Coordinates of N, CA, C and O and ligand atoms in Angstrom, one line a residue:
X1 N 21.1 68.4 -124.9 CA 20.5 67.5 -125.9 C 19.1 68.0 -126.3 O 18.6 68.9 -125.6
X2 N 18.7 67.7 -127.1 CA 17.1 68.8 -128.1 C 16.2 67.8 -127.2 O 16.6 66.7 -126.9
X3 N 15.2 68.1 -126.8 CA 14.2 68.1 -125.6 C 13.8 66.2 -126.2 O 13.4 66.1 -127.4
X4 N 14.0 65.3 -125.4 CA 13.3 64.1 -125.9 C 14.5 63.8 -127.0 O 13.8 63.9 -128.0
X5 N 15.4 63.5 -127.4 CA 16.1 63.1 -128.5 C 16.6 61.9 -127.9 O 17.2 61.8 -126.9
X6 N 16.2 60.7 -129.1 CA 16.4 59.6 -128.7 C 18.1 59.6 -128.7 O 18.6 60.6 -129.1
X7 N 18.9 58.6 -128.3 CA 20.2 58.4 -127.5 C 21.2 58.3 -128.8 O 22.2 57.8 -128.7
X8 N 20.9 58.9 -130.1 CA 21.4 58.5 -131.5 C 22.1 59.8 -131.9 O 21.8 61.0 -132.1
X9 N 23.4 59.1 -132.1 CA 24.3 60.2 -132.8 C 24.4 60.3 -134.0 O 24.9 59.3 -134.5
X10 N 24.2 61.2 -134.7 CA 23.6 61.0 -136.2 C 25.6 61.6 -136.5 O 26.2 62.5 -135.8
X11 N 26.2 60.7 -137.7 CA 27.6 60.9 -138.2 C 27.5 60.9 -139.5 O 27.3 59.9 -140.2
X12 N 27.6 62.6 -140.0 CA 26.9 63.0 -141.1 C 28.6 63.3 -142.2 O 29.6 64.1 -141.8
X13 N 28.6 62.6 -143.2 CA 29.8 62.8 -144.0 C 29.5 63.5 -145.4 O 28.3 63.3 -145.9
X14 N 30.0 64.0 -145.8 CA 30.0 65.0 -147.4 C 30.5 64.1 -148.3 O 30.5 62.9 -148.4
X15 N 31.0 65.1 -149.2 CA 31.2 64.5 -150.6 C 32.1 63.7 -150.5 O 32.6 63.5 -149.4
X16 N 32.6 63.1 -151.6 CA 33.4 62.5 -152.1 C 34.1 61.2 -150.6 O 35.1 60.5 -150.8
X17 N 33.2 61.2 -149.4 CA 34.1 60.3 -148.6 C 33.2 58.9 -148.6 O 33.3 58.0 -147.8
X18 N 32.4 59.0 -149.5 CA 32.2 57.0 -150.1 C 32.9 56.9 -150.7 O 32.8 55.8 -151.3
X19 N 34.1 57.6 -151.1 CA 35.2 56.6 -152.2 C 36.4 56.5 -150.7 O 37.5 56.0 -151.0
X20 N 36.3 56.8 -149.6 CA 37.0 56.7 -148.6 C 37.9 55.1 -149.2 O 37.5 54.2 -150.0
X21 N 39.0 55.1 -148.6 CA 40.0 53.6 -148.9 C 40.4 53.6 -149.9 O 41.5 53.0 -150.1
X22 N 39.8 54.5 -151.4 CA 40.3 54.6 -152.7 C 41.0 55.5 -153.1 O 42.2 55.6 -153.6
X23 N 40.1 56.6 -152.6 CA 40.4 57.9 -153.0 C 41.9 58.9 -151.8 O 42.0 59.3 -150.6
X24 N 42.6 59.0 -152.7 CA 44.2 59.8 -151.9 C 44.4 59.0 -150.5 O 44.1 59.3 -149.3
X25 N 44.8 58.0 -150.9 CA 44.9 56.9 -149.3 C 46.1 58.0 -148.8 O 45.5 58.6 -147.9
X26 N 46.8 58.3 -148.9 CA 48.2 58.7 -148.5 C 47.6 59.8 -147.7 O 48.0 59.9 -146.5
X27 N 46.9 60.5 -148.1 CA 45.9 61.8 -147.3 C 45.0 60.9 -146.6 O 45.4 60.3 -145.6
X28 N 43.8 60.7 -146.8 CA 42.8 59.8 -146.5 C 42.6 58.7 -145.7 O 41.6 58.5 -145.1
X29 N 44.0 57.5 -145.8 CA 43.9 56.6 -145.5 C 43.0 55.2 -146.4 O 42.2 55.3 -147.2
X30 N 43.8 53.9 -145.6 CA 43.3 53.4 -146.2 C 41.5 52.6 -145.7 O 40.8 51.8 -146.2
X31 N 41.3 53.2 -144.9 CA 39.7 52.8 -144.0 C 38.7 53.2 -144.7 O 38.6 54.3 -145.1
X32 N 37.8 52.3 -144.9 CA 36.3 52.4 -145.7 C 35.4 53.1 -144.7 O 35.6 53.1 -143.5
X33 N 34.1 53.9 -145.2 CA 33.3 54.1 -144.3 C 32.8 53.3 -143.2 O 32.8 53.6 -142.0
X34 N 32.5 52.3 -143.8 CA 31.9 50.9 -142.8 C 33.1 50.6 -141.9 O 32.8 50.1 -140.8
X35 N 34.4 50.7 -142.2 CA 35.5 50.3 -141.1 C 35.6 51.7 -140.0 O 35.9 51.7 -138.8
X36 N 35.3 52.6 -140.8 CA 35.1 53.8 -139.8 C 34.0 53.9 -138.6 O 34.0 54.3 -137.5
X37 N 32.9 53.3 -139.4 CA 31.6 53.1 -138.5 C 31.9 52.2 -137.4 O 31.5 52.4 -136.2
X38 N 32.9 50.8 -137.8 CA 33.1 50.1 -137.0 C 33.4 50.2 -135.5 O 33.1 49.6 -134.4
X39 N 34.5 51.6 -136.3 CA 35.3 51.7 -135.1 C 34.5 52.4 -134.1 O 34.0 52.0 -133.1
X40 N 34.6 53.5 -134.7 CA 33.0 54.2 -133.9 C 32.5 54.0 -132.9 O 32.6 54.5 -131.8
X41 N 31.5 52.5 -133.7 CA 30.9 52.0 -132.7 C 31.6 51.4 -131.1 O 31.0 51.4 -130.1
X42 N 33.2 51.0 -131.3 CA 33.6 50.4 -130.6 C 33.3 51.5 -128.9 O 33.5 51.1 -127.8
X43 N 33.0 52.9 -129.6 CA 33.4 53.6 -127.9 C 32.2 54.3 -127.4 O 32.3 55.3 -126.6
X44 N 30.5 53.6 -128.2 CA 29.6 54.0 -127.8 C 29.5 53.4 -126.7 O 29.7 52.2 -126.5
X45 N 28.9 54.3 -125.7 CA 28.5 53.7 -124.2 C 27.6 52.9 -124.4 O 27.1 52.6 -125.5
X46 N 27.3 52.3 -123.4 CA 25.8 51.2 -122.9 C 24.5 53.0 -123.5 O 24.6 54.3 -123.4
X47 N 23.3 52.2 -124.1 CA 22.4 52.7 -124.2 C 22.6 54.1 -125.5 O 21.7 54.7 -126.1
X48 N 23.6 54.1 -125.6 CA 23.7 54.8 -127.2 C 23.7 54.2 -128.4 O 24.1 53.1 -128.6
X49 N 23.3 54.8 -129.4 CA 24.0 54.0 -130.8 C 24.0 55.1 -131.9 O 23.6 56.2 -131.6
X50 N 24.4 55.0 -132.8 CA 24.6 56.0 -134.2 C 24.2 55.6 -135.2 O 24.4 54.5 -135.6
X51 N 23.8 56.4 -135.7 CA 23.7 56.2 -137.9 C 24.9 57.0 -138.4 O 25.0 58.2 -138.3
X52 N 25.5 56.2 -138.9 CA 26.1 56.9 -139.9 C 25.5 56.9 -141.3 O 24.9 56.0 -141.8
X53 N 25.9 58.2 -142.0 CA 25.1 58.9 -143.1 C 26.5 59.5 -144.0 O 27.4 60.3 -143.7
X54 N 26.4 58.8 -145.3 CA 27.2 59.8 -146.5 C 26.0 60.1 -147.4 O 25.1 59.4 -147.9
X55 N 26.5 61.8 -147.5 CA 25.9 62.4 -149.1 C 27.1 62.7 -149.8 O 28.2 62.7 -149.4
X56 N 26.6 63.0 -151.0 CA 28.0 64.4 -152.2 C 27.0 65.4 -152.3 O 27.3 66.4 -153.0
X57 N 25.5 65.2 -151.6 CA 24.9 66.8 -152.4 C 24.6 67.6 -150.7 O 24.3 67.1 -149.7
X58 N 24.8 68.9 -150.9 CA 24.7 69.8 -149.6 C 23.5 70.1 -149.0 O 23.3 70.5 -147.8
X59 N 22.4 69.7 -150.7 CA 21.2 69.8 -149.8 C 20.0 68.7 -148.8 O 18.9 68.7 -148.2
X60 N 21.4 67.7 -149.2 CA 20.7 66.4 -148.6 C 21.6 66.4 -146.8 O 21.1 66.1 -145.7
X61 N 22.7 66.9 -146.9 CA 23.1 66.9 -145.5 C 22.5 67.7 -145.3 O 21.7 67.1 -144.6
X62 N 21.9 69.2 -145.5 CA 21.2 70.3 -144.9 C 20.0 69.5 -143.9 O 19.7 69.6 -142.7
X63 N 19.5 68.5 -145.3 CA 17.8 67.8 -144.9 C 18.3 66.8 -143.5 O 17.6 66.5 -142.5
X64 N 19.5 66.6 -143.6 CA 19.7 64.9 -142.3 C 19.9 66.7 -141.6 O 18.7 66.8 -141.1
X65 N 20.5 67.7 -141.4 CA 20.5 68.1 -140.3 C 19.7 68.6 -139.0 O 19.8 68.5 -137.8
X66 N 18.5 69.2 -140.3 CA 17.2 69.5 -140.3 C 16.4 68.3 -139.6 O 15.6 68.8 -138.8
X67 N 16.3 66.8 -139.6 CA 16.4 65.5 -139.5 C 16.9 65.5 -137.9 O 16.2 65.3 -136.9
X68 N 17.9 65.7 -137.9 CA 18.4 65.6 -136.5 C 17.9 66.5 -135.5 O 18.1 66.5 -134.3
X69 N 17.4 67.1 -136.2 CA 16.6 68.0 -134.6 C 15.7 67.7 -133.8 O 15.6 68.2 -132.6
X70 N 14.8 66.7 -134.4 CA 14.3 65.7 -133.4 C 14.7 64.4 -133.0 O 14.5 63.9 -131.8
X71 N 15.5 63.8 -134.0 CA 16.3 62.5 -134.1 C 17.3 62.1 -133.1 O 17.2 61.0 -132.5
X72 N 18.5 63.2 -133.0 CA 19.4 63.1 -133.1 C 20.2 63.6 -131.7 O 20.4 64.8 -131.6
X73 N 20.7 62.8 -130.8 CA 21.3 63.9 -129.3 C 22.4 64.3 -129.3 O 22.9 64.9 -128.3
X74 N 23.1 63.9 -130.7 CA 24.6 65.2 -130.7 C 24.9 64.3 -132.5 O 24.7 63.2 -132.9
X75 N 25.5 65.7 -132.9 CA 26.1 65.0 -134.3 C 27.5 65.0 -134.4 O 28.2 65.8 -133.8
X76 N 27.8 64.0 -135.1 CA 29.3 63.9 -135.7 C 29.5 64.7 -137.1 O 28.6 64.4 -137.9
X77 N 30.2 65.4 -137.6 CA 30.0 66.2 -139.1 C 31.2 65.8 -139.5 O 32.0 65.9 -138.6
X78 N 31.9 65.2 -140.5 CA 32.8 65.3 -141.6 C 32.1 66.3 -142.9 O 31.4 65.7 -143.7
X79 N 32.1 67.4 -143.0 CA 31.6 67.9 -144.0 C 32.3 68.0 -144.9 O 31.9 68.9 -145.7
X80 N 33.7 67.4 -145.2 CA 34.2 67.6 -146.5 C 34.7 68.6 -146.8 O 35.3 69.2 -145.9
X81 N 34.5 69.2 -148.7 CA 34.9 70.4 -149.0 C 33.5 71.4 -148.5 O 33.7 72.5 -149.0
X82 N 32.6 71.4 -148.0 CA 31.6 71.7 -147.7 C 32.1 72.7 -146.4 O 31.9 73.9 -146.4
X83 N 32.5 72.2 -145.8 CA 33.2 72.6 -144.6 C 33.7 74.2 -145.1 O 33.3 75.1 -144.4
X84 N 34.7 74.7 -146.3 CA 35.2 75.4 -146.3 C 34.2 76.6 -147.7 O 34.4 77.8 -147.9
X85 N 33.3 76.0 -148.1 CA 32.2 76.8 -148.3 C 31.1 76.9 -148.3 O 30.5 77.5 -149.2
X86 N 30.3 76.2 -147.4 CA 28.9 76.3 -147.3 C 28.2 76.7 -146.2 O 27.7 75.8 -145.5
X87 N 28.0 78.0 -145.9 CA 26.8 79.0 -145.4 C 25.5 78.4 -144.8 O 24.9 78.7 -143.7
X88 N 25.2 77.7 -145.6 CA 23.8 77.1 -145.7 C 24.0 75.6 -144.5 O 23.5 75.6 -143.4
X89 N 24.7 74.9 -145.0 CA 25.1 74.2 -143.7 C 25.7 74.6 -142.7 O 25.6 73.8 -141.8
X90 N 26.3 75.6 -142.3 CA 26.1 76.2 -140.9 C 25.1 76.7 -140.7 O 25.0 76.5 -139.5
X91 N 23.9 77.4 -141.2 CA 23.0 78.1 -140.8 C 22.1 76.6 -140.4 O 21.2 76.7 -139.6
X92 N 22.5 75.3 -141.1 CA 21.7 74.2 -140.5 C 21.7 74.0 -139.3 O 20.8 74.0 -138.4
X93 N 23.0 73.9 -139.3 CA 23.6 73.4 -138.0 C 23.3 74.5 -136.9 O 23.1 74.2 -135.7
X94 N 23.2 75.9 -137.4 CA 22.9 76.6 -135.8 C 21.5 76.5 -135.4 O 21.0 77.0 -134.4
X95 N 20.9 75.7 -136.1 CA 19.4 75.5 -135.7 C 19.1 74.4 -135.1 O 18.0 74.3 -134.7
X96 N 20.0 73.5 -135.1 CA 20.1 72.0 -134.0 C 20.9 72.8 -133.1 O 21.9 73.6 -133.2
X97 N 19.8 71.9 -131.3 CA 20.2 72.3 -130.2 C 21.4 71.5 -129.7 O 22.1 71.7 -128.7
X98 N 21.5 70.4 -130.7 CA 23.1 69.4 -129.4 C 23.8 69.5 -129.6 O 24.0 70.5 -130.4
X99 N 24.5 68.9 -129.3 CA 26.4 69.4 -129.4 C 26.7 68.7 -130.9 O 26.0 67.7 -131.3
X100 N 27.7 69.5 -131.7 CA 28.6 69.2 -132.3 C 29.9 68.9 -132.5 O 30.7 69.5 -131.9
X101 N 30.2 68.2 -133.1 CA 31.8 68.0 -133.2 C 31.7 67.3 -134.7 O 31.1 66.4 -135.3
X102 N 33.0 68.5 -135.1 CA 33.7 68.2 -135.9 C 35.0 67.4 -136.6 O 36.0 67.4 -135.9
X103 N 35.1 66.7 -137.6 CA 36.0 65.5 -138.3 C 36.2 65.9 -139.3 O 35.4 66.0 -140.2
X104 N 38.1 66.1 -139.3 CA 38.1 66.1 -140.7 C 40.0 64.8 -140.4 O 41.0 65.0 -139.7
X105 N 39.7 64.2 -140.9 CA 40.3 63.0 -141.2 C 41.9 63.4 -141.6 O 42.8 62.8 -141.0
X106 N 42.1 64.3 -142.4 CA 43.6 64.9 -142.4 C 43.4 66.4 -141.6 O 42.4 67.0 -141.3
X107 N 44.4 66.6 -141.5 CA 44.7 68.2 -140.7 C 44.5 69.3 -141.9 O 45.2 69.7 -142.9
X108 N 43.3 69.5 -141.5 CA 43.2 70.9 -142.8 C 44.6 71.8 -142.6 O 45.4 71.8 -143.6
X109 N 44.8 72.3 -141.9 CA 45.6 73.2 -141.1 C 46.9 73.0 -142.1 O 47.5 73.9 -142.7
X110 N 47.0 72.3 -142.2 CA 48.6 71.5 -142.9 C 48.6 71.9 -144.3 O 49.7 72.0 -144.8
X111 N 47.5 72.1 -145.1 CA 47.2 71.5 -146.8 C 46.3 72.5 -146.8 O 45.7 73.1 -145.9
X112 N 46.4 72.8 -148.1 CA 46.1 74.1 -149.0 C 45.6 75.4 -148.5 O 44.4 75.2 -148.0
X113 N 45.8 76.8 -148.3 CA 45.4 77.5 -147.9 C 43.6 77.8 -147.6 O 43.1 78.2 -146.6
X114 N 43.0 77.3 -148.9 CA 41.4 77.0 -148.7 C 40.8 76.4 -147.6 O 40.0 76.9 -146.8
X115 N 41.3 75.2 -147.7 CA 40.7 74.3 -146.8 C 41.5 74.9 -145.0 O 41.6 74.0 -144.2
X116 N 41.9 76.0 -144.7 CA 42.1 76.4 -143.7 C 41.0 77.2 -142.6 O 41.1 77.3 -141.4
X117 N 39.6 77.6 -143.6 CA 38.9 77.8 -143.0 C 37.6 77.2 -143.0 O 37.1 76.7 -144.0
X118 N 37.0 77.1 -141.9 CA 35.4 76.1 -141.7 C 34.8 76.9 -141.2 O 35.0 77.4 -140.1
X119 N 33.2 77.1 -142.3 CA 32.3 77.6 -141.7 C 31.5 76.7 -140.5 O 30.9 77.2 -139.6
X120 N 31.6 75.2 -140.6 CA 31.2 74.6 -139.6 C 32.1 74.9 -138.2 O 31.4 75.4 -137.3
X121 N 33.0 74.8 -137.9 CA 33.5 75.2 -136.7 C 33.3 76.7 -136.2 O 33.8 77.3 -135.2
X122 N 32.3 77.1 -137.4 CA 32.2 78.3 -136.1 C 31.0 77.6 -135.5 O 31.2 77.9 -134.3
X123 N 29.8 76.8 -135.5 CA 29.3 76.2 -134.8 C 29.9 74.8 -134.0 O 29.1 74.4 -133.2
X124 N 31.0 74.2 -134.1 CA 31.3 72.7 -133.5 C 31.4 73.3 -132.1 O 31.8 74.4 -131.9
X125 N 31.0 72.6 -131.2 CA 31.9 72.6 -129.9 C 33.4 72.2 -130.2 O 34.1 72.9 -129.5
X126 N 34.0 71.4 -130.9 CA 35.3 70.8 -130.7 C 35.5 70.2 -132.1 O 34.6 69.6 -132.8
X127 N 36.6 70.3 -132.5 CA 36.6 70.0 -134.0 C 38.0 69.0 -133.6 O 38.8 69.3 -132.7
X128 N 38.2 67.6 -134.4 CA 39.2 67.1 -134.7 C 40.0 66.8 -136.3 O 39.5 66.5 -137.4
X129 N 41.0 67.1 -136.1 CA 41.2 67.3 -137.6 C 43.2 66.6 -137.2 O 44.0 67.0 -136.3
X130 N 43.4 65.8 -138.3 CA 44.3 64.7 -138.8 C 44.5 63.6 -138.1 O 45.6 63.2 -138.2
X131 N 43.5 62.8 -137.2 CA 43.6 61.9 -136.5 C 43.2 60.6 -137.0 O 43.3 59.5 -136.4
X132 N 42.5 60.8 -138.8 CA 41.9 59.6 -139.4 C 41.0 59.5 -138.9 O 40.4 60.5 -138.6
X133 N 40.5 58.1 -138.6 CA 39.3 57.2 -138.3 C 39.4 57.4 -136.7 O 38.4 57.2 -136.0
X134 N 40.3 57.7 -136.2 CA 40.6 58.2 -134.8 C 39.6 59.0 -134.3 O 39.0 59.0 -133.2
X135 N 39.6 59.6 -135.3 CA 38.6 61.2 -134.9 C 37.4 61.0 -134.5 O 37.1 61.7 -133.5
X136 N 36.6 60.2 -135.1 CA 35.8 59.1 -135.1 C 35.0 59.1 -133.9 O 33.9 59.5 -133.4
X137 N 36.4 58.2 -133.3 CA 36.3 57.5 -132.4 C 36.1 58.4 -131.7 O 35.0 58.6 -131.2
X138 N 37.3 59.4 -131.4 CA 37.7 59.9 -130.2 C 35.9 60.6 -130.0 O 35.2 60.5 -129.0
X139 N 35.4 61.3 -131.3 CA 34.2 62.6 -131.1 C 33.2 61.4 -130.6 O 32.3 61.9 -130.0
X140 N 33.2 60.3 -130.7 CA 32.1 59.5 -130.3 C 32.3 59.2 -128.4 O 31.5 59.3 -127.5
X141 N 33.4 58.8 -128.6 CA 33.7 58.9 -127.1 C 33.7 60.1 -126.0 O 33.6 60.0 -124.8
X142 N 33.8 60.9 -126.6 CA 33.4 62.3 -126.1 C 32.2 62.9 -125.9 O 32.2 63.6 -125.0
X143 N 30.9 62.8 -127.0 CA 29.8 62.6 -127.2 C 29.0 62.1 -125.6 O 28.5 62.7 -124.7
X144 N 29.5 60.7 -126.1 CA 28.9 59.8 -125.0 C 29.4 60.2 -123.7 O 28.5 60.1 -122.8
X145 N 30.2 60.5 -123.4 CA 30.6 61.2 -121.9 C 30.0 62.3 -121.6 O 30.2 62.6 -120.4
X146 N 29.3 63.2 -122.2 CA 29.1 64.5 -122.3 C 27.6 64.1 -122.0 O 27.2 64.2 -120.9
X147 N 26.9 63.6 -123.0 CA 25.4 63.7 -122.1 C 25.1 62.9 -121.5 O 23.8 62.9 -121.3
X148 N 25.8 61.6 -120.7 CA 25.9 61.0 -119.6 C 25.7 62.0 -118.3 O 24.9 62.2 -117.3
X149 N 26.8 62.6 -119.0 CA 27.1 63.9 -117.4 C 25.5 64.7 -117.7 O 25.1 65.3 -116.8
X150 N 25.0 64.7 -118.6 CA 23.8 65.5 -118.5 C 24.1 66.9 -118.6 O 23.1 67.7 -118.5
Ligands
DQA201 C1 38.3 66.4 -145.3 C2 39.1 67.6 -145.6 C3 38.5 68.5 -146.7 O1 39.3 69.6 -147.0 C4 38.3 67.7 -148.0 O2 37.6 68.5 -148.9 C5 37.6 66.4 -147.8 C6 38.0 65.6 -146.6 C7 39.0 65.4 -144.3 O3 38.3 64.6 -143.8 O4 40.2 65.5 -144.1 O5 36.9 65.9 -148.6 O6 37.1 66.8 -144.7

C-alpha cells in the first residue's frame, strides 16, 4: 500500500458505464452503477471503505489515478474501451504503488477480437472479466484480505 494511504479503495470506471442498466443489458446487465457500488460495499471489511468514480474522458481517469497515489490503498479499474487502447493510462497506473485489479463486467476474451487485449493488465495484479457486478465484489473482497495480511 503507498506509504500512509488512507484505507480507501478508489473504483475507477471509463466510458460509457453511467449508462450501465441501459446500455446492451444482454452484455452488460441489468445493474446500475449505484447497485454495483452497493454490492461492493457489501464485502468491505471493518475499517475500509471506497469511492467509486465514473469518467467518459481518459484524461480525467489519468487525473483520479494520479489522485490515488496519495489517496488511495489499492484501486478497482473497469476501464472500458480504454482498457484496449490507452498507453497513457497504463503509464498512470504504473506510477501508483498499490495493488490493482482489474473489471471488466463481460469476458472480453469471448467478443470481438479488439477488446482481447488490455494495456491495463499488463499492470493489474489480477484481472476479472465476465462475472458482472460479481467482479466487483469479488476484487473488493480480495483487496480487503490482501492488505489486512499486510
Ligand atoms: C467492458 C468491456 C470493454 O471492452 C467495453 O468497451 C466496455 C465495458 C466490460 O466491463 O465488459 O465498455 O470494460
Amino acid at each position: 500500500m503507498p506509504a500512509d494511504a488512507p484505507a480507501v479503495i478508489h473504483v475507477l470506471n471509463g466510458p460509457n458505464l453511467n449508462l450501465l442498466g441501459q446500455r446492451q443489458p444482454e452484455i452488460y446487465g441489468y445493474e446500475t452503477l449505484a447497485d454495483i457500488e452497493a454490492r461492493a460495499r457489501t464485502a468491505l471489511a471493518p475499517g475500509f471503505d471506497l469511492l467509486m468514480r465514473q469518467s467518459n474522458h481518459e484524461g480525467v481517469l489519468i487525473d483520479w489515478v494520479h489522485e490515488a497515489r496519495s489517496a488511495a490503498c489499492a484501486i478497482i479499474i473497469n476501464p472500458g474501451a480504454y482498457s484496449h487502447t490507452s498507453i497513457a493510462l497504463l503509464d498512470a497506473l504504473n506510477a501508483y504503488e498499490g495493488p490493482v485489479i482489474e473489471v471488466h463486467l463481460s469476458n472480453i476474451h469471448r467478443r470481438e477480437a479488439f477488446r482481447h487485449h488490455s494495456y491495463v493488465s499488463l499492470r493489474a495484479e489480477g484481472a476479472i472479466v465476465g462475472l458482472g457486478a460479481e467482479g466487483y465484489v469479488a476484487a473488493t473482497r480480495h483487496l480487503c484480505a490482501l492488505l489486512q495480511r499486510g
